[in-house]
Coordinates of N, CA and C in Angstrom, one line a residue:
Chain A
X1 N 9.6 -23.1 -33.5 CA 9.4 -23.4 -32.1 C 10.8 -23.5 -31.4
X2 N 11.1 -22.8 -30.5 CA 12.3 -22.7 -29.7 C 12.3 -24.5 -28.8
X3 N 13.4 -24.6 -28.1 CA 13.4 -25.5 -27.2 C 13.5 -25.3 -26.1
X4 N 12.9 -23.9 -25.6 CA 13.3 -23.7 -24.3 C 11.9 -23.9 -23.5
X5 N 12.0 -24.7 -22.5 CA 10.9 -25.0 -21.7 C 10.2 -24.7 -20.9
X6 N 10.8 -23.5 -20.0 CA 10.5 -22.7 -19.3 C 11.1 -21.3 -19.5
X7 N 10.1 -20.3 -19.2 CA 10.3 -18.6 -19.6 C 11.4 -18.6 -18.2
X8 N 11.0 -18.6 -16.6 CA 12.0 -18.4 -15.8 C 12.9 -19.5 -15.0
X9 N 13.8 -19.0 -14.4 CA 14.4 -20.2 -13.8 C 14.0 -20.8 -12.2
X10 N 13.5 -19.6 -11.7 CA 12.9 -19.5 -10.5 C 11.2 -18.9 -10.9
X11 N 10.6 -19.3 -9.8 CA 9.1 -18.4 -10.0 C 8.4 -18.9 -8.7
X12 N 8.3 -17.8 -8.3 CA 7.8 -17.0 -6.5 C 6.4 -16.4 -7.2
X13 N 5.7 -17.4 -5.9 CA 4.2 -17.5 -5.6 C 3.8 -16.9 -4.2
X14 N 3.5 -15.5 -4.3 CA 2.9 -14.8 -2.9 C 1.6 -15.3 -2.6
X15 N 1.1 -16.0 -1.9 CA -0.5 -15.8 -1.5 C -1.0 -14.8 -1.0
X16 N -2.3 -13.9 -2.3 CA -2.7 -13.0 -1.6 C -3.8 -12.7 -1.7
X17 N -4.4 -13.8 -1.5 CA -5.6 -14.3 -1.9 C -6.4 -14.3 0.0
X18 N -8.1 -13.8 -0.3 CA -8.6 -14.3 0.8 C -8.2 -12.8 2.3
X19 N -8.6 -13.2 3.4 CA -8.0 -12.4 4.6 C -7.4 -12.9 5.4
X20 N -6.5 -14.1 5.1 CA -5.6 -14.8 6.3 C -4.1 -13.9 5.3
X21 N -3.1 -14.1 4.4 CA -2.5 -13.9 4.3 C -1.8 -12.6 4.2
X22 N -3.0 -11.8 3.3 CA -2.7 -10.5 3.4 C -3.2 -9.7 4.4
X23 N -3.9 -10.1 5.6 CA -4.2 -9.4 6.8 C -4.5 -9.6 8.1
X24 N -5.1 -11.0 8.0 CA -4.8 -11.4 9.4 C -3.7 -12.1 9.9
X25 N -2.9 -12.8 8.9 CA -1.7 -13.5 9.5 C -0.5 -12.9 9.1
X26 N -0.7 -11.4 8.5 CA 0.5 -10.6 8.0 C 0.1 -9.4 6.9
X27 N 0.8 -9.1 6.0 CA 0.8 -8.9 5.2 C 1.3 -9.1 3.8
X28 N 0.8 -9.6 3.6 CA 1.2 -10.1 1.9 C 1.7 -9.7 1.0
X29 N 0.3 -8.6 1.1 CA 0.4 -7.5 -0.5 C 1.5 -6.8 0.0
X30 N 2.5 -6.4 0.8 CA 3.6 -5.6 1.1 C 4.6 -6.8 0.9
X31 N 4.7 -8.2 1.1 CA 5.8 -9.1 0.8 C 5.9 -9.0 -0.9
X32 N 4.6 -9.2 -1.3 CA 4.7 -9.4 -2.6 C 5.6 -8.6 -3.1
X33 N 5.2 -7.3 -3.1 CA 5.5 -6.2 -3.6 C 7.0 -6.0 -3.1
X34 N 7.5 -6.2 -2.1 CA 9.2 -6.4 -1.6 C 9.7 -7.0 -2.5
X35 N 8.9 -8.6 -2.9 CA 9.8 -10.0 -3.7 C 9.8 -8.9 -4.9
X36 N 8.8 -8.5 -5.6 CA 8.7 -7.6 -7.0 C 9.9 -7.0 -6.8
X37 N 10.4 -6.1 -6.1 CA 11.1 -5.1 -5.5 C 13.1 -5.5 -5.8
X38 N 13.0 -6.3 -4.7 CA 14.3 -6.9 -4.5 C 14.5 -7.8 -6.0
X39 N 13.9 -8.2 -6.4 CA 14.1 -9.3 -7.6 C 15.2 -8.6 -8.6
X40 N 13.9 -7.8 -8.9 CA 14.3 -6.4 -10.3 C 16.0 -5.9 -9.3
X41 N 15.4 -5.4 -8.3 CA 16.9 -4.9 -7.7 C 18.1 -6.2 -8.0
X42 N 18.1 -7.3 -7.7 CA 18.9 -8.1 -7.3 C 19.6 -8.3 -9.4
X43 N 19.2 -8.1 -10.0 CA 19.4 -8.0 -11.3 C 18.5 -9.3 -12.1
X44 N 17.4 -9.8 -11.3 CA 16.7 -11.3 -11.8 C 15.6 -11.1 -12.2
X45 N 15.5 -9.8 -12.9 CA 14.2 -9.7 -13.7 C 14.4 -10.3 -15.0
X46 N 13.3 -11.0 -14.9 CA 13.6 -12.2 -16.4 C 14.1 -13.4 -16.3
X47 N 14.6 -14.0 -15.0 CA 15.1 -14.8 -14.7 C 14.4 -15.7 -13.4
X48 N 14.4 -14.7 -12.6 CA 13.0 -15.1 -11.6 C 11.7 -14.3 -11.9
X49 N 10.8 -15.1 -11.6 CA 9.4 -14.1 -11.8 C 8.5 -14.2 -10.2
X50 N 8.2 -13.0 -9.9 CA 7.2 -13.1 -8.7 C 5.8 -13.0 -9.0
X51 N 5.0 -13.8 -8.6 CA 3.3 -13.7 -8.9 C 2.4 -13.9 -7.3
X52 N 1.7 -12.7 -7.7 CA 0.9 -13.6 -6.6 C 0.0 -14.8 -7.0
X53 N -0.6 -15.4 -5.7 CA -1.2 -16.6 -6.4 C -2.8 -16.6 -5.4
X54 N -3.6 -17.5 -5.4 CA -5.1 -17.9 -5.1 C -4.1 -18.8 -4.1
X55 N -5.1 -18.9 -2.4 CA -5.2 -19.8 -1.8 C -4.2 -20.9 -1.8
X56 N -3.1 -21.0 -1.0 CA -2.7 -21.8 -1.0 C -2.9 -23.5 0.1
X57 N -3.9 -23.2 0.5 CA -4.7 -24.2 1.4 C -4.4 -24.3 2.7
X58 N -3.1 -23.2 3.0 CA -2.5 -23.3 4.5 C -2.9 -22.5 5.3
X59 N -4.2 -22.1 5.5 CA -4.8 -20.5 5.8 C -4.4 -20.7 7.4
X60 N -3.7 -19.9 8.1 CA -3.4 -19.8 9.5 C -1.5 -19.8 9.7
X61 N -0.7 -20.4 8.5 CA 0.5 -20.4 8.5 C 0.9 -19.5 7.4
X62 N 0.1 -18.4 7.1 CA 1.0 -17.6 6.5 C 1.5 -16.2 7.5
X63 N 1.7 -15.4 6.2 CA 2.2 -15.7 5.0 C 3.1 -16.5 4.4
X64 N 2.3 -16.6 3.0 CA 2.8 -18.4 2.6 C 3.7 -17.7 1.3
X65 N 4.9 -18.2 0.7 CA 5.5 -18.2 -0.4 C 5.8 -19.6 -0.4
X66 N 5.9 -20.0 -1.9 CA 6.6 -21.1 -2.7 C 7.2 -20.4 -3.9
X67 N 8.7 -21.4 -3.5 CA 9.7 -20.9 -4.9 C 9.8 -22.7 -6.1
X68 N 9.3 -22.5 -7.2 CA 9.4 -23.3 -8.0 C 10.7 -22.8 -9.4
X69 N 11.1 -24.6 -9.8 CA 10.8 -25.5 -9.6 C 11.1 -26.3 -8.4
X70 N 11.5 -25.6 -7.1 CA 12.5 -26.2 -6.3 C 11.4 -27.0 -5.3
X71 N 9.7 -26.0 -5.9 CA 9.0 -26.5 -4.0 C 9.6 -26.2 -2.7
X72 N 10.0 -25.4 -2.4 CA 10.2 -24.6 -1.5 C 9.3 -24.2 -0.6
X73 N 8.8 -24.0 0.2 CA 7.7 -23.3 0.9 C 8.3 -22.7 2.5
X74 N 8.0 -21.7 2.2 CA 8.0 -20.7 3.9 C 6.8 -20.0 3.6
X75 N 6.9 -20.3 5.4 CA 5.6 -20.1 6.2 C 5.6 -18.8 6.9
X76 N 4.5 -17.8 7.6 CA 4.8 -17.0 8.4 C 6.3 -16.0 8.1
X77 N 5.7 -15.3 7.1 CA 6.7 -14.9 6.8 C 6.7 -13.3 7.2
X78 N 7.4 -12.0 7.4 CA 7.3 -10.7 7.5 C 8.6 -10.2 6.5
X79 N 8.0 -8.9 6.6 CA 8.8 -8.0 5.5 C 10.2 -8.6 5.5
X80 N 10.6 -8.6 6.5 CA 12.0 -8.7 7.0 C 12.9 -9.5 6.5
X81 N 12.4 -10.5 6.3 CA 12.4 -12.2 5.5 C 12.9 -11.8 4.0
X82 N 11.6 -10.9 3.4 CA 12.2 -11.1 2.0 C 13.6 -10.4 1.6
X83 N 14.0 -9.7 1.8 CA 15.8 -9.4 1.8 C 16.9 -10.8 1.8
X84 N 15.7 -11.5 2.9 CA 17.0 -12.7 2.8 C 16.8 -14.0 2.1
X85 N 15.9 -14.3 1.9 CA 15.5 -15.2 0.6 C 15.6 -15.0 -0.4
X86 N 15.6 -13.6 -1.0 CA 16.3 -13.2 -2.2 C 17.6 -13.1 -2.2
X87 N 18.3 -12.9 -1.2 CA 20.1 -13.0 -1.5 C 20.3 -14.4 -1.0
X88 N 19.9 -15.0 -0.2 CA 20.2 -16.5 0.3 C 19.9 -17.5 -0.9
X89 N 18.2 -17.8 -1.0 CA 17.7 -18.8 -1.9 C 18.0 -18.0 -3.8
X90 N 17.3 -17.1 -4.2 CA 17.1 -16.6 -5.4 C 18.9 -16.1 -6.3
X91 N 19.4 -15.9 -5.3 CA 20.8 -15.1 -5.6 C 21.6 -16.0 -5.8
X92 N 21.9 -16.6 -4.9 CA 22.8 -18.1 -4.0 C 22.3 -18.9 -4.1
X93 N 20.6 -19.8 -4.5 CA 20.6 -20.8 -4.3 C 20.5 -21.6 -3.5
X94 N 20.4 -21.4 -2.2 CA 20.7 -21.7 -1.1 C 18.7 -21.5 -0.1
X95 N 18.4 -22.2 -0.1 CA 16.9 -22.0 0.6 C 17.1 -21.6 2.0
X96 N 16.4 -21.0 2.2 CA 16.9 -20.5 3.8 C 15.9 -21.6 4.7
X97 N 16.5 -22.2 5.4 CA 15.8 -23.4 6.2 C 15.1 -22.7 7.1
X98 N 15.6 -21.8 7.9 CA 15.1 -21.7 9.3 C 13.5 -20.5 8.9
X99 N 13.2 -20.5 7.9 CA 11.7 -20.1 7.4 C 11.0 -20.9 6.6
X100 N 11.7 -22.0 6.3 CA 11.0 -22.8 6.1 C 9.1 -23.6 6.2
X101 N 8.3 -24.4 5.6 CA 7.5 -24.7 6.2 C 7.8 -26.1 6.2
X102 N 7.4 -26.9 7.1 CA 7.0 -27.9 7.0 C 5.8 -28.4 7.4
X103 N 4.6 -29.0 6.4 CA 3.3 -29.0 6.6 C 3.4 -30.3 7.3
X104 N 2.2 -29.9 8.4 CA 1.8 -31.0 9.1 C 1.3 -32.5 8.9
X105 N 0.7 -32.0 7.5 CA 0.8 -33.2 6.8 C 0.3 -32.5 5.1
X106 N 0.1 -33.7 4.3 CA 0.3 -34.0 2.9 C -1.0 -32.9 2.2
X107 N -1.5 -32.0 1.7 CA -2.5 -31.8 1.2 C -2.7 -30.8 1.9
X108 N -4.1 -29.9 2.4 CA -4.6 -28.9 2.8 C -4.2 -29.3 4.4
X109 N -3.9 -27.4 4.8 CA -3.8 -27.8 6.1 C -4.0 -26.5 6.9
X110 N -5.5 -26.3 6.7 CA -6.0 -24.9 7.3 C -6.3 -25.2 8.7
X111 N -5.8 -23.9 9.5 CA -5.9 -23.6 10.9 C -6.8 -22.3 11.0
X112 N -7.9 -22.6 10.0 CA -8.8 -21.0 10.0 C -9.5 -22.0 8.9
X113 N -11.4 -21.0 9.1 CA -12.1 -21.3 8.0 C -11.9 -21.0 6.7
X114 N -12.5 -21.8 5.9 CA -12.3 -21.3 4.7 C -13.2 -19.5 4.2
X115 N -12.2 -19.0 3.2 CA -12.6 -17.8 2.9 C -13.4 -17.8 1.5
X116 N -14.1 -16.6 1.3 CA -15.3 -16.8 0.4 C -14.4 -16.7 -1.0
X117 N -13.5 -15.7 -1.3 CA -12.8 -15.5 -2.1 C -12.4 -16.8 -3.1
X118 N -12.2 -17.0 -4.8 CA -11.7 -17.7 -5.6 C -10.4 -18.0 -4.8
X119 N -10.0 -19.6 -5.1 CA -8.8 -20.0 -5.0 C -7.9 -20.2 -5.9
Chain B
X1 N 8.0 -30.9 14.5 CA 7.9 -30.2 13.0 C 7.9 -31.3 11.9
X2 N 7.3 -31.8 10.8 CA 7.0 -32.8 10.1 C 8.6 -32.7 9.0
X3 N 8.2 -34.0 8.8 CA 9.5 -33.8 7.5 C 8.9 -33.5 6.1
X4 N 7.4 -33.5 6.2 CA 6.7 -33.4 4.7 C 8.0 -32.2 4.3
X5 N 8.2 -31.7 2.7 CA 8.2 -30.5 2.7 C 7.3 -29.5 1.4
X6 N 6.8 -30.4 0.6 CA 5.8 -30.0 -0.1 C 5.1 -30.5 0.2
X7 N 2.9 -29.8 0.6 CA 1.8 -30.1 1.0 C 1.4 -31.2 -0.4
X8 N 2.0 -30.2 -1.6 CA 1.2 -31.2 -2.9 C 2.5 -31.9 -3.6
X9 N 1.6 -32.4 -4.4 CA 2.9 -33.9 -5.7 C 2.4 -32.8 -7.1
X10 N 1.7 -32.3 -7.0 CA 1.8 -30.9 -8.2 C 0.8 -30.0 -8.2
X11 N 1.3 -28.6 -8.6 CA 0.6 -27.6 -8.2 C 0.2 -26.9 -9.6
X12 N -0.7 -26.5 -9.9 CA -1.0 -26.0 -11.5 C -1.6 -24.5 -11.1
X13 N -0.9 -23.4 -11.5 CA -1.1 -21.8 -11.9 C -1.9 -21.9 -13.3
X14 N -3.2 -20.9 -12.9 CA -3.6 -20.3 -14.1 C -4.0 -19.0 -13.9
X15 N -2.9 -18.9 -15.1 CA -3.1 -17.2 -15.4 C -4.5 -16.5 -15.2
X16 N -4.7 -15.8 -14.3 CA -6.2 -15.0 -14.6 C -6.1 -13.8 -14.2
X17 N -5.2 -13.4 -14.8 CA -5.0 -11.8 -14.3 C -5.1 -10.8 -15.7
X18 N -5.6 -9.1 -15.2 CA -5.2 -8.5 -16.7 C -6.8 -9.1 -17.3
X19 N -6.5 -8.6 -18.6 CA -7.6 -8.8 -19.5 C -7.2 -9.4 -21.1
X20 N -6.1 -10.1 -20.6 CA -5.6 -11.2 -21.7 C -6.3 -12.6 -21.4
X21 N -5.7 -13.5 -20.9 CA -5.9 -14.7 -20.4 C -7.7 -14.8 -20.1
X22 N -7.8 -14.0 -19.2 CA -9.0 -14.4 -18.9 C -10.4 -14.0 -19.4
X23 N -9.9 -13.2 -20.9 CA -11.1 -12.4 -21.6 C -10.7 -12.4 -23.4
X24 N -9.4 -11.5 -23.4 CA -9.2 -11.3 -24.8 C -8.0 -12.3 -25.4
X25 N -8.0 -13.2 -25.2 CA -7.0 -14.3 -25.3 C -7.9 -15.4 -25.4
X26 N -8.9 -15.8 -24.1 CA -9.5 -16.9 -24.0 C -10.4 -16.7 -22.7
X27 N -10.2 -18.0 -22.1 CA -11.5 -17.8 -21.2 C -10.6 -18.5 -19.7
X28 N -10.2 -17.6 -19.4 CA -9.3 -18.5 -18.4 C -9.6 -18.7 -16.6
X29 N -10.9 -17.9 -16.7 CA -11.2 -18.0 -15.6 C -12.3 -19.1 -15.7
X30 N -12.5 -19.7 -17.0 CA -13.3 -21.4 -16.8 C -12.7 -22.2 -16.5
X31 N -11.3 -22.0 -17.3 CA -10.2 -23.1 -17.7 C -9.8 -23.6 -15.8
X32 N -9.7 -22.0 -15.4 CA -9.2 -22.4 -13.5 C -10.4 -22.9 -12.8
X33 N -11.8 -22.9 -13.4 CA -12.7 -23.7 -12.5 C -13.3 -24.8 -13.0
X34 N -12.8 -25.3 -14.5 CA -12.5 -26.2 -15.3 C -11.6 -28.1 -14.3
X35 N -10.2 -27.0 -14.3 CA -9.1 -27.7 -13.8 C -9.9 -28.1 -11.8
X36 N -10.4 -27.0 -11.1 CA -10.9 -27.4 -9.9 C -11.7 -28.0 -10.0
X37 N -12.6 -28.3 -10.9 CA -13.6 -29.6 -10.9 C -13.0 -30.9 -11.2
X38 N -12.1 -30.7 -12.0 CA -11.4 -32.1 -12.9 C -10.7 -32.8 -12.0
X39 N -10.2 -31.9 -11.4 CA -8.9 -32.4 -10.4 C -9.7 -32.9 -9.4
X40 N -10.4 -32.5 -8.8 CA -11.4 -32.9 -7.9 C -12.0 -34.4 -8.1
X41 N -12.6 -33.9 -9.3 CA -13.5 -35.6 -9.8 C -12.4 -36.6 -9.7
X42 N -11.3 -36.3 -10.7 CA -10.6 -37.4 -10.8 C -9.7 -38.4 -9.2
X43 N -10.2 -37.7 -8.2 CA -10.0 -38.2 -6.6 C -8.1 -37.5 -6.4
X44 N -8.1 -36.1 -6.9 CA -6.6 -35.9 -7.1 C -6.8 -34.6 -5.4
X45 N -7.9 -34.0 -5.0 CA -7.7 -32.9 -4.3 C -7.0 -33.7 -2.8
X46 N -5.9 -32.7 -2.8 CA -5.4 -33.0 -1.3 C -3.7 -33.5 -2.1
X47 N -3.6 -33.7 -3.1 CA -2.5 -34.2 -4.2 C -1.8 -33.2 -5.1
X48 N -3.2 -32.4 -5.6 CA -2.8 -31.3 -7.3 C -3.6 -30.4 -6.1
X49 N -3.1 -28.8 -6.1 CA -3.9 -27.8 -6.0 C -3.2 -26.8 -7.2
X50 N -4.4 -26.6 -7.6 CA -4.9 -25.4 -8.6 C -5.3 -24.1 -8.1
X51 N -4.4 -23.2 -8.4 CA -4.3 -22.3 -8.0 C -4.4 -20.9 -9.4
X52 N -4.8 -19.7 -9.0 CA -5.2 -18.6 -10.3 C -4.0 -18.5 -9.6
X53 N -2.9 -17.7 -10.6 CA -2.0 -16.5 -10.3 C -2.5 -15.2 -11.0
X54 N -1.3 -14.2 -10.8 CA -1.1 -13.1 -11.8 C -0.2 -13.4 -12.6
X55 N -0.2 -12.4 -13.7 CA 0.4 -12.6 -15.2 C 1.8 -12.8 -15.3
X56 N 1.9 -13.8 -15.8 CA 2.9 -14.9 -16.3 C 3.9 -14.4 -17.4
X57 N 3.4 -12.9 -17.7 CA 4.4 -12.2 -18.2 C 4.7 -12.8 -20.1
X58 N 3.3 -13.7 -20.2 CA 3.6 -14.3 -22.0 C 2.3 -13.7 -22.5
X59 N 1.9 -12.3 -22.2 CA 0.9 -11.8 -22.9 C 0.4 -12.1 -24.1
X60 N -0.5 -12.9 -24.7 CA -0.6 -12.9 -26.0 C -0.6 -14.5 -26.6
X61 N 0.1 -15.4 -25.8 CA -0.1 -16.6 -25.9 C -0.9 -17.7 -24.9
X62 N -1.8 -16.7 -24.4 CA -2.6 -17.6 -23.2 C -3.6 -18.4 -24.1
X63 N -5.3 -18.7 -23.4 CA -4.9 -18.9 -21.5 C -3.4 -20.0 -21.3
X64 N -2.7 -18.9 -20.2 CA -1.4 -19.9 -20.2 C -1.6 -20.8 -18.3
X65 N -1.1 -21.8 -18.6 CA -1.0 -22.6 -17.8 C 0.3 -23.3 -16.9
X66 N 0.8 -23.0 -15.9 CA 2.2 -24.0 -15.8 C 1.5 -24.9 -14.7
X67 N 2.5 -26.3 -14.7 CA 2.5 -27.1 -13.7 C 3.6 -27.1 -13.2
X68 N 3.7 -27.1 -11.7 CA 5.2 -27.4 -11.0 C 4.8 -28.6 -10.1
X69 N 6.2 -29.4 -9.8 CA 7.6 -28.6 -10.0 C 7.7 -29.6 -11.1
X70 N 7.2 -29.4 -12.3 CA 7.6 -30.1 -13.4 C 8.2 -29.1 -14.6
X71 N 7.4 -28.0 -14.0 CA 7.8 -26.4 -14.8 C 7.2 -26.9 -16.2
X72 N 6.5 -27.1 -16.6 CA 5.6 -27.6 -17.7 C 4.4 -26.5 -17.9
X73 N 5.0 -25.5 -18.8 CA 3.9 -24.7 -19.6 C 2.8 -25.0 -20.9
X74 N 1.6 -24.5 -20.3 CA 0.6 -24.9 -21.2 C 0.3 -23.2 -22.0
X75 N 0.1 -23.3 -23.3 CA -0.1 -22.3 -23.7 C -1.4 -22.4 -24.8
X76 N -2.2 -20.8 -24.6 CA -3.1 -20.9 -25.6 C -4.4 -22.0 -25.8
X77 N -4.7 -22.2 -24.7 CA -5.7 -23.0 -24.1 C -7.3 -23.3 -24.0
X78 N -7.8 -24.1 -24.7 CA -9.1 -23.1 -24.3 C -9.4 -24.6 -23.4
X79 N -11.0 -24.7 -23.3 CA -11.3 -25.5 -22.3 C -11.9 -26.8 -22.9
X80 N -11.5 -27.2 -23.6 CA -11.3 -28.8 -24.3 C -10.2 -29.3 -24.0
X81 N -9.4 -28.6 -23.5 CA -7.4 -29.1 -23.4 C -8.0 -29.7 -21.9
X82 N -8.7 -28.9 -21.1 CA -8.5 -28.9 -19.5 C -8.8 -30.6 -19.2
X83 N -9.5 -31.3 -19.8 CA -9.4 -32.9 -19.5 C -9.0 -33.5 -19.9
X84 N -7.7 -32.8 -21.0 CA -7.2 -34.1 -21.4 C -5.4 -33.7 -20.1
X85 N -5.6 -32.2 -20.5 CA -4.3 -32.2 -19.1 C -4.2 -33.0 -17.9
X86 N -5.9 -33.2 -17.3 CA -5.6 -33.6 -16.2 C -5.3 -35.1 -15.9
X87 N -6.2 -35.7 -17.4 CA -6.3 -37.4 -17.4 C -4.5 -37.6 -17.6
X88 N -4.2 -37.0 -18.7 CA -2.5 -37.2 -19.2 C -1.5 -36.8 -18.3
X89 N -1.7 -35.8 -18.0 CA -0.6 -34.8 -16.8 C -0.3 -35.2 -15.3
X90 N -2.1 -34.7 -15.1 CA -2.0 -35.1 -13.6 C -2.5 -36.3 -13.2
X91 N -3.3 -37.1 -13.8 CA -3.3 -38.6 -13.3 C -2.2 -39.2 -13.5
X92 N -2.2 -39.1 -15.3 CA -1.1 -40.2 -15.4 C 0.5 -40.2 -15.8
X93 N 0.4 -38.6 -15.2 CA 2.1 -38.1 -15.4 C 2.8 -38.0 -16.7
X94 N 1.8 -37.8 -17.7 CA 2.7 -37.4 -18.7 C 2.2 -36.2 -19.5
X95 N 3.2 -35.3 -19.5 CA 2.6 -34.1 -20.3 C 2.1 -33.8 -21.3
X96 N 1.3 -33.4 -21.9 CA 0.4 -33.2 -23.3 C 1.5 -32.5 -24.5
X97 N 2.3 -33.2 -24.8 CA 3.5 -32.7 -25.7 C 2.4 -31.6 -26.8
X98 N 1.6 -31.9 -27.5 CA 1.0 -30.8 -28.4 C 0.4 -29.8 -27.6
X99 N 0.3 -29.5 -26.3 CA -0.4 -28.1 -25.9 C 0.9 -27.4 -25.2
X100 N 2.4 -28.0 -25.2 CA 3.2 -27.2 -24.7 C 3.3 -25.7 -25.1
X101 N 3.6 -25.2 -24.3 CA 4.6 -24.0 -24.3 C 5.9 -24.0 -24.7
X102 N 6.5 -23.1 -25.8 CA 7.8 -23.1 -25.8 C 8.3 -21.6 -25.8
X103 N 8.8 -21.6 -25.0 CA 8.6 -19.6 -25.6 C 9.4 -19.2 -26.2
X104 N 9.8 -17.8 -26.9 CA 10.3 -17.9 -27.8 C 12.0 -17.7 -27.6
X105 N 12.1 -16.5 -26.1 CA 13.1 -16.9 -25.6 C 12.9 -16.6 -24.0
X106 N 14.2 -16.6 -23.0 CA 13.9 -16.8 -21.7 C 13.1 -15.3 -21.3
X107 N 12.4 -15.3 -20.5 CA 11.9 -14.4 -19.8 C 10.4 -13.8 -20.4
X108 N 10.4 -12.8 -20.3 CA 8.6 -12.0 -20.5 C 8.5 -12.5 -22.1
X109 N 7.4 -12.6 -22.5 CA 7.6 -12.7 -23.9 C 5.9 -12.0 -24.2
X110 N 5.8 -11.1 -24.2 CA 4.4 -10.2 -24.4 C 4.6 -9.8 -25.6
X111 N 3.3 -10.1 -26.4 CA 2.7 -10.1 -27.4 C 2.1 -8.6 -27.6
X112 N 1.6 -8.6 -26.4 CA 0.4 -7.5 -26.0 C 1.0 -6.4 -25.4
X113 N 0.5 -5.0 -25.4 CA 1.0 -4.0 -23.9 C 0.6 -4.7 -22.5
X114 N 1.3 -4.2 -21.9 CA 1.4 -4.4 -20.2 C -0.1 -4.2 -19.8
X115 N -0.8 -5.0 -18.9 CA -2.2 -4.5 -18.2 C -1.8 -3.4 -16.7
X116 N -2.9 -2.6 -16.9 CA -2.6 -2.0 -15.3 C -2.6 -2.9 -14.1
X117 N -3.4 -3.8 -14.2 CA -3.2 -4.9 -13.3 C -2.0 -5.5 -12.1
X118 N -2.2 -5.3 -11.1 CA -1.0 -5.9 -10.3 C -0.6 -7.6 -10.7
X119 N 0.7 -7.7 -10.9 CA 0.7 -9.4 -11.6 C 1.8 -10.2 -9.9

């Protein structure tokens, strides 16, 4: 048994789950696919991992990413974004504040109905 | 704008992507609606959200499981583990030392070929 605790050091959660993230409040499946993108480019394949994920409870503020272990979350995100979260937060270290989210409060915080889709 | 900056106090990924985790490995798409009942019962929702990802990149040693931001991998899982994770882990904060994950070293560690699956 190794002692190593975790496989990455970073690990990016797209929501792309449902029809708020990937199409009515953006597009997802094209962020996801960017973070996939830039990662491998940026030389952090194996080191950061990108996944998408099920529902993240915030349905009306996305698109939603979280970077763990840090808990990070930005909200409302477009293509545009991911270039700079990957050289700012993933590269540097450095979270980019001004995409940030800050939830309105503690727990679920949908501004849309819930969707039929697994969470 | 609130100062929260994480909605939850811990977030648990399970693998259910591909045809490892959630078929030829184990059963991992109970284990994810396993953990959403448990977490639920035990008065944690609005606290823990449980979320399916895509593949975690440890083909072969599922159903795999992480919690963040504690970065606490569960591996090889079936659905007898799922109550004692949540009584030990997520109620009472301490992690189930015998169901860890250790991998063998940093990054992908697949056992298996790659699924066509988007992860």
């Amino acid at each position: 048994m190794s002692n190593i605790e975790s496989p990455f050091e970073k690990h990016v959660f797209v929501c792309t789950s449902g029809r708020y993230c990937p199409a009515l409040d953006g597009n997802s499946l094209e962020i996801h696919k960017a973070f996939k993108e830039l990662v491998a480019k940026a030389g952090l394949k194996g080191k950061v991992r990108v996944n998408n994920s099920g529902c993240l409870d915030q349905c009306g503020h996305g698109p939603m990413v979280v970077v763990y272990p840090d808990a990070v979350w930005y909200s409302h995100l477009s293509l545009d974004d991911v270039p700079v979260i990957v050289e700012e937060h993933l590269v540097n270290g450095r979270p980019v504040e001004r995409l940030r989210y800050h939830p309105p409060k503690p727990g679920g915080n949908r501004e849309r109905p819930s969707d039929t889709r697994p969470a």
